Short mmCIF file of C-alpha atoms in Angstrom, two decimals:
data_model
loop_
_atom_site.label_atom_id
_atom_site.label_comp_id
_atom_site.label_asym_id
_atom_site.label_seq_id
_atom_site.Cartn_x
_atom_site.Cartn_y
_atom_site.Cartn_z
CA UNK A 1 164.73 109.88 97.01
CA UNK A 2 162.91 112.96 96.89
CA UNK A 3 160.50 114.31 94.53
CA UNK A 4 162.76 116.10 92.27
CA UNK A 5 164.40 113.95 91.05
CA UNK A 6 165.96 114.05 87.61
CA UNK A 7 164.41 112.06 84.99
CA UNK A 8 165.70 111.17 81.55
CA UNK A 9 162.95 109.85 78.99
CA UNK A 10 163.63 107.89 75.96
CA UNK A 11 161.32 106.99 73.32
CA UNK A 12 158.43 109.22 73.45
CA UNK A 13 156.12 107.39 70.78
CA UNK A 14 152.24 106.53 70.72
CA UNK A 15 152.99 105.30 74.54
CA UNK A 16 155.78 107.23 75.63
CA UNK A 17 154.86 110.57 75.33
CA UNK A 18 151.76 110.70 77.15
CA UNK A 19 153.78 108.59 80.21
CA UNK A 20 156.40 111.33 80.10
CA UNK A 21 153.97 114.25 80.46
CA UNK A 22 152.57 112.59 83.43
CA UNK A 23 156.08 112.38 84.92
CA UNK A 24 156.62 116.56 84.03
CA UNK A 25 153.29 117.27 85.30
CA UNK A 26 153.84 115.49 88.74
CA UNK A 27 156.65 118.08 88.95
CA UNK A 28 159.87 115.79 87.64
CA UNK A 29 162.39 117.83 85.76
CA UNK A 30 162.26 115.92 82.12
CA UNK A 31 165.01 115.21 79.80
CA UNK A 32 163.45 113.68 75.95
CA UNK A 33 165.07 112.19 73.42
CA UNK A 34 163.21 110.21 70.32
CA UNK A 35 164.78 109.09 67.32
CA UNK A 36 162.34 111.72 65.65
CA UNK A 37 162.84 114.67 67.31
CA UNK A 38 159.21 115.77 66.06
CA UNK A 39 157.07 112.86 68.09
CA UNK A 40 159.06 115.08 71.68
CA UNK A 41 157.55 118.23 70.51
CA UNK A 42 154.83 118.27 73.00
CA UNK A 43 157.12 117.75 75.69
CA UNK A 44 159.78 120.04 74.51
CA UNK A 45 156.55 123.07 74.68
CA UNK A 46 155.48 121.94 78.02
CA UNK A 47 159.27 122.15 79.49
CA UNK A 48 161.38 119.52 78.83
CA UNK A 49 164.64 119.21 78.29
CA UNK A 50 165.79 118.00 74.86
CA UNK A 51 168.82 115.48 74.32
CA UNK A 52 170.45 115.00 71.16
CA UNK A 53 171.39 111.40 71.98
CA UNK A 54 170.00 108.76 74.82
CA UNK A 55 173.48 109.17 76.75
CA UNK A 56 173.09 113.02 76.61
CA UNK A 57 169.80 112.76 78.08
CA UNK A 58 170.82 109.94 80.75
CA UNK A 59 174.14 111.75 81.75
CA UNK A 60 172.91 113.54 85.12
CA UNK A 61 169.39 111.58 85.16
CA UNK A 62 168.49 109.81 88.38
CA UNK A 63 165.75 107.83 86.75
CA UNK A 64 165.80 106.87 83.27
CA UNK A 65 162.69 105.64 81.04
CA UNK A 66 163.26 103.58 78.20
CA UNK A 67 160.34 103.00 75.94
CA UNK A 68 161.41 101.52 72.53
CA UNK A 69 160.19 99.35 69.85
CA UNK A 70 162.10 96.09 69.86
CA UNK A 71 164.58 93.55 71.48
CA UNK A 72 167.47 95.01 69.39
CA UNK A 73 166.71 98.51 70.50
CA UNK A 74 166.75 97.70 74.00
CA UNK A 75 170.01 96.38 73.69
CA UNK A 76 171.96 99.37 71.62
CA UNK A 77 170.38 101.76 73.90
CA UNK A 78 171.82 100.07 77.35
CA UNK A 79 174.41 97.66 76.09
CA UNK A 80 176.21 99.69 73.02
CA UNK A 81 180.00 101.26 73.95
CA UNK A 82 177.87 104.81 74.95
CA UNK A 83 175.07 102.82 76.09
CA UNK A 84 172.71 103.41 78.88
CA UNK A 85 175.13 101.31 81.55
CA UNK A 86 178.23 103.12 80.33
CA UNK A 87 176.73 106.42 80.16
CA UNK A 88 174.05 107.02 83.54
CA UNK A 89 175.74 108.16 86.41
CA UNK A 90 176.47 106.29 89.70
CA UNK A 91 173.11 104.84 91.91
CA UNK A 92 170.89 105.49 88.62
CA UNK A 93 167.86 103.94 88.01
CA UNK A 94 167.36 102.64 84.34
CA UNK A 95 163.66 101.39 83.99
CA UNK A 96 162.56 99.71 80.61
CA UNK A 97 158.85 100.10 79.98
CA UNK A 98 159.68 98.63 76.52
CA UNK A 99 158.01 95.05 76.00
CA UNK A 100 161.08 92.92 75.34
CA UNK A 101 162.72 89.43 76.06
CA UNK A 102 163.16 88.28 79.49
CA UNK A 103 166.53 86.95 78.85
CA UNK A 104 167.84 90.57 77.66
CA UNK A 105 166.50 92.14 80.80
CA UNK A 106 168.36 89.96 83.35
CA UNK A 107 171.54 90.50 81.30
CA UNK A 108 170.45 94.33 81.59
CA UNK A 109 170.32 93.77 85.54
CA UNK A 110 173.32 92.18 85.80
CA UNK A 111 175.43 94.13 84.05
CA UNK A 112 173.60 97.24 85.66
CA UNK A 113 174.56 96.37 89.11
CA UNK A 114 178.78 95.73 87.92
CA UNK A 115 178.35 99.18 86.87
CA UNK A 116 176.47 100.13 90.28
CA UNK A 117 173.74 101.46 88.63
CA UNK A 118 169.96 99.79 89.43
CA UNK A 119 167.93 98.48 86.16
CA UNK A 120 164.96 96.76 85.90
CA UNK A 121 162.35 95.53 83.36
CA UNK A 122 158.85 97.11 83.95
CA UNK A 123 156.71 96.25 80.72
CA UNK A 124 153.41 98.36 81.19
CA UNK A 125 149.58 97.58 79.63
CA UNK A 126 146.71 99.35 79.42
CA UNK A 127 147.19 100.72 75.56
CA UNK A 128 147.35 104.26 74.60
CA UNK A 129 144.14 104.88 76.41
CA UNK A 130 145.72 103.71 79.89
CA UNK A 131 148.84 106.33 79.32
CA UNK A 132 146.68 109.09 78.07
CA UNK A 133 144.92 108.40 81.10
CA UNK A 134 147.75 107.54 83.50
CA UNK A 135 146.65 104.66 84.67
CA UNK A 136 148.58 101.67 83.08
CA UNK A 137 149.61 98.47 85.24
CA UNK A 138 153.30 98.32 85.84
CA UNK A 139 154.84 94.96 85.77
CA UNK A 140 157.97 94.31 87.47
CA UNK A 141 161.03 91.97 87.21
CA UNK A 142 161.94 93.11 91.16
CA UNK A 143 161.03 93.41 94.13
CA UNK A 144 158.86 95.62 96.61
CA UNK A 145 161.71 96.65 97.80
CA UNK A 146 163.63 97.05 94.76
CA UNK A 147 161.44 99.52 93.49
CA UNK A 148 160.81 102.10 96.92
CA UNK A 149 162.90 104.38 95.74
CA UNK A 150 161.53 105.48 92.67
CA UNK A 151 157.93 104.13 93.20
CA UNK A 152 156.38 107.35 93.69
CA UNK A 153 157.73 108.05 89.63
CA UNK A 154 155.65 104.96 88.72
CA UNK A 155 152.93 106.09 90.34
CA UNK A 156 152.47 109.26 88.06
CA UNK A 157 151.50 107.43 85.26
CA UNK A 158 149.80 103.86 86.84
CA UNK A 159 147.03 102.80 88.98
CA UNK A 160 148.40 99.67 89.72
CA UNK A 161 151.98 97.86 90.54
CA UNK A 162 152.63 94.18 89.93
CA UNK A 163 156.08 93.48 91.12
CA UNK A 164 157.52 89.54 89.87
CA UNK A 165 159.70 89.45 92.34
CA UNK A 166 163.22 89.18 89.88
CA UNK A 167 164.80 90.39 86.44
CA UNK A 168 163.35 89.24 83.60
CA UNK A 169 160.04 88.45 85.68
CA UNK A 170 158.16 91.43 84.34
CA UNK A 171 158.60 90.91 80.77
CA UNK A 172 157.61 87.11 81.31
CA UNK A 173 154.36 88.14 82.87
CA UNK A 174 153.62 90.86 80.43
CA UNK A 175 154.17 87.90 77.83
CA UNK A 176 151.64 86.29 79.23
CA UNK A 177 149.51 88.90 79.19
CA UNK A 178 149.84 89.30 75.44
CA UNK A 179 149.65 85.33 75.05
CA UNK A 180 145.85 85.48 76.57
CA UNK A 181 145.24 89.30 74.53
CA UNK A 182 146.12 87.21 71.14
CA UNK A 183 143.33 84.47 71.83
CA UNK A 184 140.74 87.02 72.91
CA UNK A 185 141.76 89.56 69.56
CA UNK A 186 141.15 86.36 67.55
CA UNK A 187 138.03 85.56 69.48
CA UNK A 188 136.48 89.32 68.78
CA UNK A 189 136.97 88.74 64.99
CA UNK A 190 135.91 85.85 65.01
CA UNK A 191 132.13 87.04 66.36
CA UNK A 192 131.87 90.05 65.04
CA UNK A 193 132.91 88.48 61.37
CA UNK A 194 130.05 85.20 62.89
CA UNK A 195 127.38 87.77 63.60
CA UNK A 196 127.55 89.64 60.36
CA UNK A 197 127.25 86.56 58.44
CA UNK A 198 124.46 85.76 60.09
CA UNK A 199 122.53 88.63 59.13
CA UNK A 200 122.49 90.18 62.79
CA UNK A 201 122.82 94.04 64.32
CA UNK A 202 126.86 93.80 65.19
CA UNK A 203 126.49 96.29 67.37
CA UNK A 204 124.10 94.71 69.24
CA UNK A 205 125.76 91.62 69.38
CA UNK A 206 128.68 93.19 70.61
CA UNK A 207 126.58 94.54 73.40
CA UNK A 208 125.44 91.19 74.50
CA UNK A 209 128.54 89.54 74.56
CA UNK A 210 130.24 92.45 76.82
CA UNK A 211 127.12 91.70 78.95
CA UNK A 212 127.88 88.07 80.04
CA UNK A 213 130.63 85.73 80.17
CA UNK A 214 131.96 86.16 76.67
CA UNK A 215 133.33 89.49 77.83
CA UNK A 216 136.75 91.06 76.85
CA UNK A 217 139.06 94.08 76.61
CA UNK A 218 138.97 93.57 73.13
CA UNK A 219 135.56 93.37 72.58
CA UNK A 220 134.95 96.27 74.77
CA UNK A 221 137.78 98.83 73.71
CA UNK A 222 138.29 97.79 70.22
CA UNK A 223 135.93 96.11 68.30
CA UNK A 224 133.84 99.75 68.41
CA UNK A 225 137.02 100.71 66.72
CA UNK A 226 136.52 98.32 63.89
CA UNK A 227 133.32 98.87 63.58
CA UNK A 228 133.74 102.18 62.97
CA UNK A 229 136.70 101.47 60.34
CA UNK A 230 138.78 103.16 62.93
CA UNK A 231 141.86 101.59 62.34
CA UNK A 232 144.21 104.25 64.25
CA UNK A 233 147.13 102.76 66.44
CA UNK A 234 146.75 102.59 70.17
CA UNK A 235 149.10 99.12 69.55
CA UNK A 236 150.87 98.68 66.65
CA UNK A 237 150.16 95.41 65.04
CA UNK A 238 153.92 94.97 63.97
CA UNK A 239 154.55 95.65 68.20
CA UNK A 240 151.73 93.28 68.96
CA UNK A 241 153.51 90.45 66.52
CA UNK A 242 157.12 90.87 68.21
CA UNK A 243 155.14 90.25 71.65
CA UNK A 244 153.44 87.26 69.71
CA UNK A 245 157.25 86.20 68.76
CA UNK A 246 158.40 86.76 71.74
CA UNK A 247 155.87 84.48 73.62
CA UNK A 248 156.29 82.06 71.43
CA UNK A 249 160.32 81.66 71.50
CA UNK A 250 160.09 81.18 75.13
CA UNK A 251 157.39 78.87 74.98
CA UNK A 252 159.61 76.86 72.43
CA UNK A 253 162.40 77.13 74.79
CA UNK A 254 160.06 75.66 77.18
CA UNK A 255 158.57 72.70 74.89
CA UNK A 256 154.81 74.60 75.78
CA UNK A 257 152.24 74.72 73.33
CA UNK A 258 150.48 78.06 72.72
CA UNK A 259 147.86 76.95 69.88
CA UNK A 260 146.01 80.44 70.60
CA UNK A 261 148.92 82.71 70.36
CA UNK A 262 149.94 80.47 67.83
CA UNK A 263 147.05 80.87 65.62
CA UNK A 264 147.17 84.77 66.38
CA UNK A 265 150.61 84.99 65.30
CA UNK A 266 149.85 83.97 62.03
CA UNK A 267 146.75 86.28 61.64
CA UNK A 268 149.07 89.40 62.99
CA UNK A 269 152.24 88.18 60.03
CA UNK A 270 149.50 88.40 57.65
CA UNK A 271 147.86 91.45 57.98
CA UNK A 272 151.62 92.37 58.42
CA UNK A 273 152.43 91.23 55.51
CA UNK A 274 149.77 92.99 53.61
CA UNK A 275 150.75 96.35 54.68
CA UNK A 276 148.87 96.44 58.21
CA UNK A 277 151.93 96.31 60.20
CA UNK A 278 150.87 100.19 61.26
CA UNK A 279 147.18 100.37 62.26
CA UNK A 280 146.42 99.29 65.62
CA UNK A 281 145.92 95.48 66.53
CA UNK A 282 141.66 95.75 65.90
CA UNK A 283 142.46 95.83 62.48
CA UNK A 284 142.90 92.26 62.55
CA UNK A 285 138.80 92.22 61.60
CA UNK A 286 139.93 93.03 57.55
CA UNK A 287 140.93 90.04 57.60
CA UNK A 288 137.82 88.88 57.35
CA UNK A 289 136.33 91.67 54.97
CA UNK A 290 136.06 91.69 51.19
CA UNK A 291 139.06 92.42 49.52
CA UNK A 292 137.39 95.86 48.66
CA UNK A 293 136.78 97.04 51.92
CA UNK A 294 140.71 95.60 52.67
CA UNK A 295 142.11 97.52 49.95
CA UNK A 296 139.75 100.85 50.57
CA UNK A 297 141.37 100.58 54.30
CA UNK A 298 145.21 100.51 52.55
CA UNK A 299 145.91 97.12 52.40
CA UNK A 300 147.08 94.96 49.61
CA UNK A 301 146.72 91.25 49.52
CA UNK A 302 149.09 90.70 45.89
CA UNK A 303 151.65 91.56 48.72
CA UNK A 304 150.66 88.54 51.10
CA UNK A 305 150.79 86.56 47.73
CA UNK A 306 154.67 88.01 47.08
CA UNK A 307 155.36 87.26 50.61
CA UNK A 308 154.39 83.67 50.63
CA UNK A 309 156.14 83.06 47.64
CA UNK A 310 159.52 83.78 49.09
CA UNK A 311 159.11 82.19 52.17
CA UNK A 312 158.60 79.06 50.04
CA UNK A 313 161.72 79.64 48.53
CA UNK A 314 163.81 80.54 51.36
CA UNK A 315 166.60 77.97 51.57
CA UNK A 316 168.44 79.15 54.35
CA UNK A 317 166.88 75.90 56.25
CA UNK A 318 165.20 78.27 59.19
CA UNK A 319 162.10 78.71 60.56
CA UNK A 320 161.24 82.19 60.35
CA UNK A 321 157.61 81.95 61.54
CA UNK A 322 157.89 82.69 65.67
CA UNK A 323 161.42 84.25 65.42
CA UNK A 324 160.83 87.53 67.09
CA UNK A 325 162.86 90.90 65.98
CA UNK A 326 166.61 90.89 67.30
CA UNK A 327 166.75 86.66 67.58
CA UNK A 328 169.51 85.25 65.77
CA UNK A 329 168.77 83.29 62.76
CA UNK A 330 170.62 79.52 62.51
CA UNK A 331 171.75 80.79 59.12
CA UNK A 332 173.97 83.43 60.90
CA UNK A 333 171.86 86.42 59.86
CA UNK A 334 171.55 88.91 63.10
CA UNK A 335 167.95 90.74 63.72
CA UNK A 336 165.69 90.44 60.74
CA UNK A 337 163.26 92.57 62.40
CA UNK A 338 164.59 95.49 63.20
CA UNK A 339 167.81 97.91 62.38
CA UNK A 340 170.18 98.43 59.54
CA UNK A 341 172.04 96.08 57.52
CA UNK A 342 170.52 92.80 59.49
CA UNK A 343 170.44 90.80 56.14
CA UNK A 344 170.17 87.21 56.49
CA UNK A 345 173.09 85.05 55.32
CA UNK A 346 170.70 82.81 53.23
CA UNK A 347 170.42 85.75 50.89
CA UNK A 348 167.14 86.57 52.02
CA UNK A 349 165.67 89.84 53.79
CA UNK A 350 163.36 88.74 56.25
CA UNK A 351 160.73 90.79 57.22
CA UNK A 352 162.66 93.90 57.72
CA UNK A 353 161.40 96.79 59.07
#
């Protein structure tokens, strides 16, 4: 394929948008649409095309981006009547950068190639710093191979290309990813929160442990953030828990114990549940702040009170701790997480968004 190709562009959010502008400035000709037409703005006033719906801006695509927020999102956009797989034309590539269930993206794949259309999962990381920058890693659920054709796309916005080898690969090994980012998130509060009970320069503790073998991306990246009180997304906590979910449901599936995710998950549905489901994942340190400095950052812990309280009296008989957003709930309630009008047969809204 050459280098103009078409590309289509959905979801241009904290991650998208910066990934599509290194697509238009490699020379692609860009098609946007976002479910708020404000967060394409940028885009539209560098050149891009604006779509008033996903299968208007996939219609003459050769190469379409899907970045979304959840499982359930993922599977309107390509699986709905005037989905992605009904819609794209012939030969088109449909790519989903979105961080999502490996199941969903081999149904994706299958059903993609019926339609003869090409679609694969490719789950990125690297944060909002790595698209601003353009140089995420891409990981793939196909092959070397698989991917030629529209590597040189990738390549505008990565530095480096992990290809799985098969559909629903990708998202596995971006799980895993996020299954060893929860332990080292937890591992950065917990020192920094250690340290400052004990009296000592945070900072400077920080410093030493990025020095030796207690190293990580969180204590390198983020925990200047929260030192600062800079609380600002570059990973939405409520993003970071459906990951969390995600792992965890396919860990179930696999009778694996994740007691690090595990313990991380319930850290993430409580700052979640306290209002922090919007600030980026290094606000996981207020946790372990006075309730003054909690509340001063926007947070409200009466809510984590309220929340607990109905969880206790759910009666629906399900486990709603690791269910991620779009998983069906025993009680026959569809996607608690995310979308309109998922209520939960039990009578109980649970954590909606």
């Amino acid at each position: 394929m050459s280098k103009k190709l078409k590309v289509a562009f959905i979801g241009t959010g904290i991650m998208g948008a910066p990934i599509a502008g290194h697509i238009m400035d490699a020379g692609y000709p860009l098609t946007v649409f976002n479910r708020t037409k404000t967060k394409a703005e940028g885009l539209i006033a560098k050149g891009a095309t604006w779509a008033d719906s996903p299968a208007e801006a996939a219609k003459d695509a050769d190469v379409v981006f899907t970045m979304v927020g959840f499982p359930t999102d993922v599977e309107e956009i390509y699986l709905a009547g005037d989905g992605l797989l009904a819609t794209a034309k012939d030969g088109a590539y449909l790519i989903d950068l979105t961080t999502s269930a490996p199941e969903l993206a081999r149904d994706i794949a299958g059903a993609a190639e019926v339609c003869g259309k090409h679609a694969f999962d490719c789950p990125v990381t690297g944060g909002e710093g790595g698209a601003l920058a353009g140089t995420l890693t891409a990981i793939v659920g196909a092959t070397e191979r698989d991917i030629e054709p529209v590597r040189a796309v990738l390549e505008t916005f990565t530095s480096k290309i992990f290809c799985f080898g098969g559909a629903g690969k990708g998202q596995a090994a971006k799980l895993s990813n996020q299954v060893a980012l929860a332990s080292s998130m937890v591992g950065m509060a917990d020192a920094l929160s250690f340290a400052q009970q004990n009296d000592l320069d945070v900072e400077q503790v920080r410093e030493m442990i990025c020095s030796g073998t207690g190293s990580t991306g969180a204590m390198m990246a983020l925990a200047p953030k929260a030192l600062d009180g800079d609380y600002k997304p570059g990973f939405l906590v409520e993003h970071f828990l459906k990951d969390l979910g995600l792992a965890l449901s396919v860990a179930e599936e696999k009778e694996l114990a994740l007691p690090g995710a595990d313990t991380a998950f319930t850290l993430y549905d409580m700052l979640d549940a306290i209002g922090g489901g919007r600030m980026g994942t290094q606000a996981i340190t207020l946790l372990y702040q006075e309730e003054a400095d909690a509340v001063a950052a926007g947070l409200d812990w009466s809510l984590y009170t309220a929340a607990h309280e109905h969880d206790e009296g759910c009666d629906c008989g399900c486990d709603h701790d690791h269910e991620g957003h779009g998983h069906e709930c025993c009680c026959g309630g569809e996607g608690h997480g995310h979308g309109e009008g998922h209520e939960c047969q039990c009578g109980h809204g649970h954590h909606e968004e």
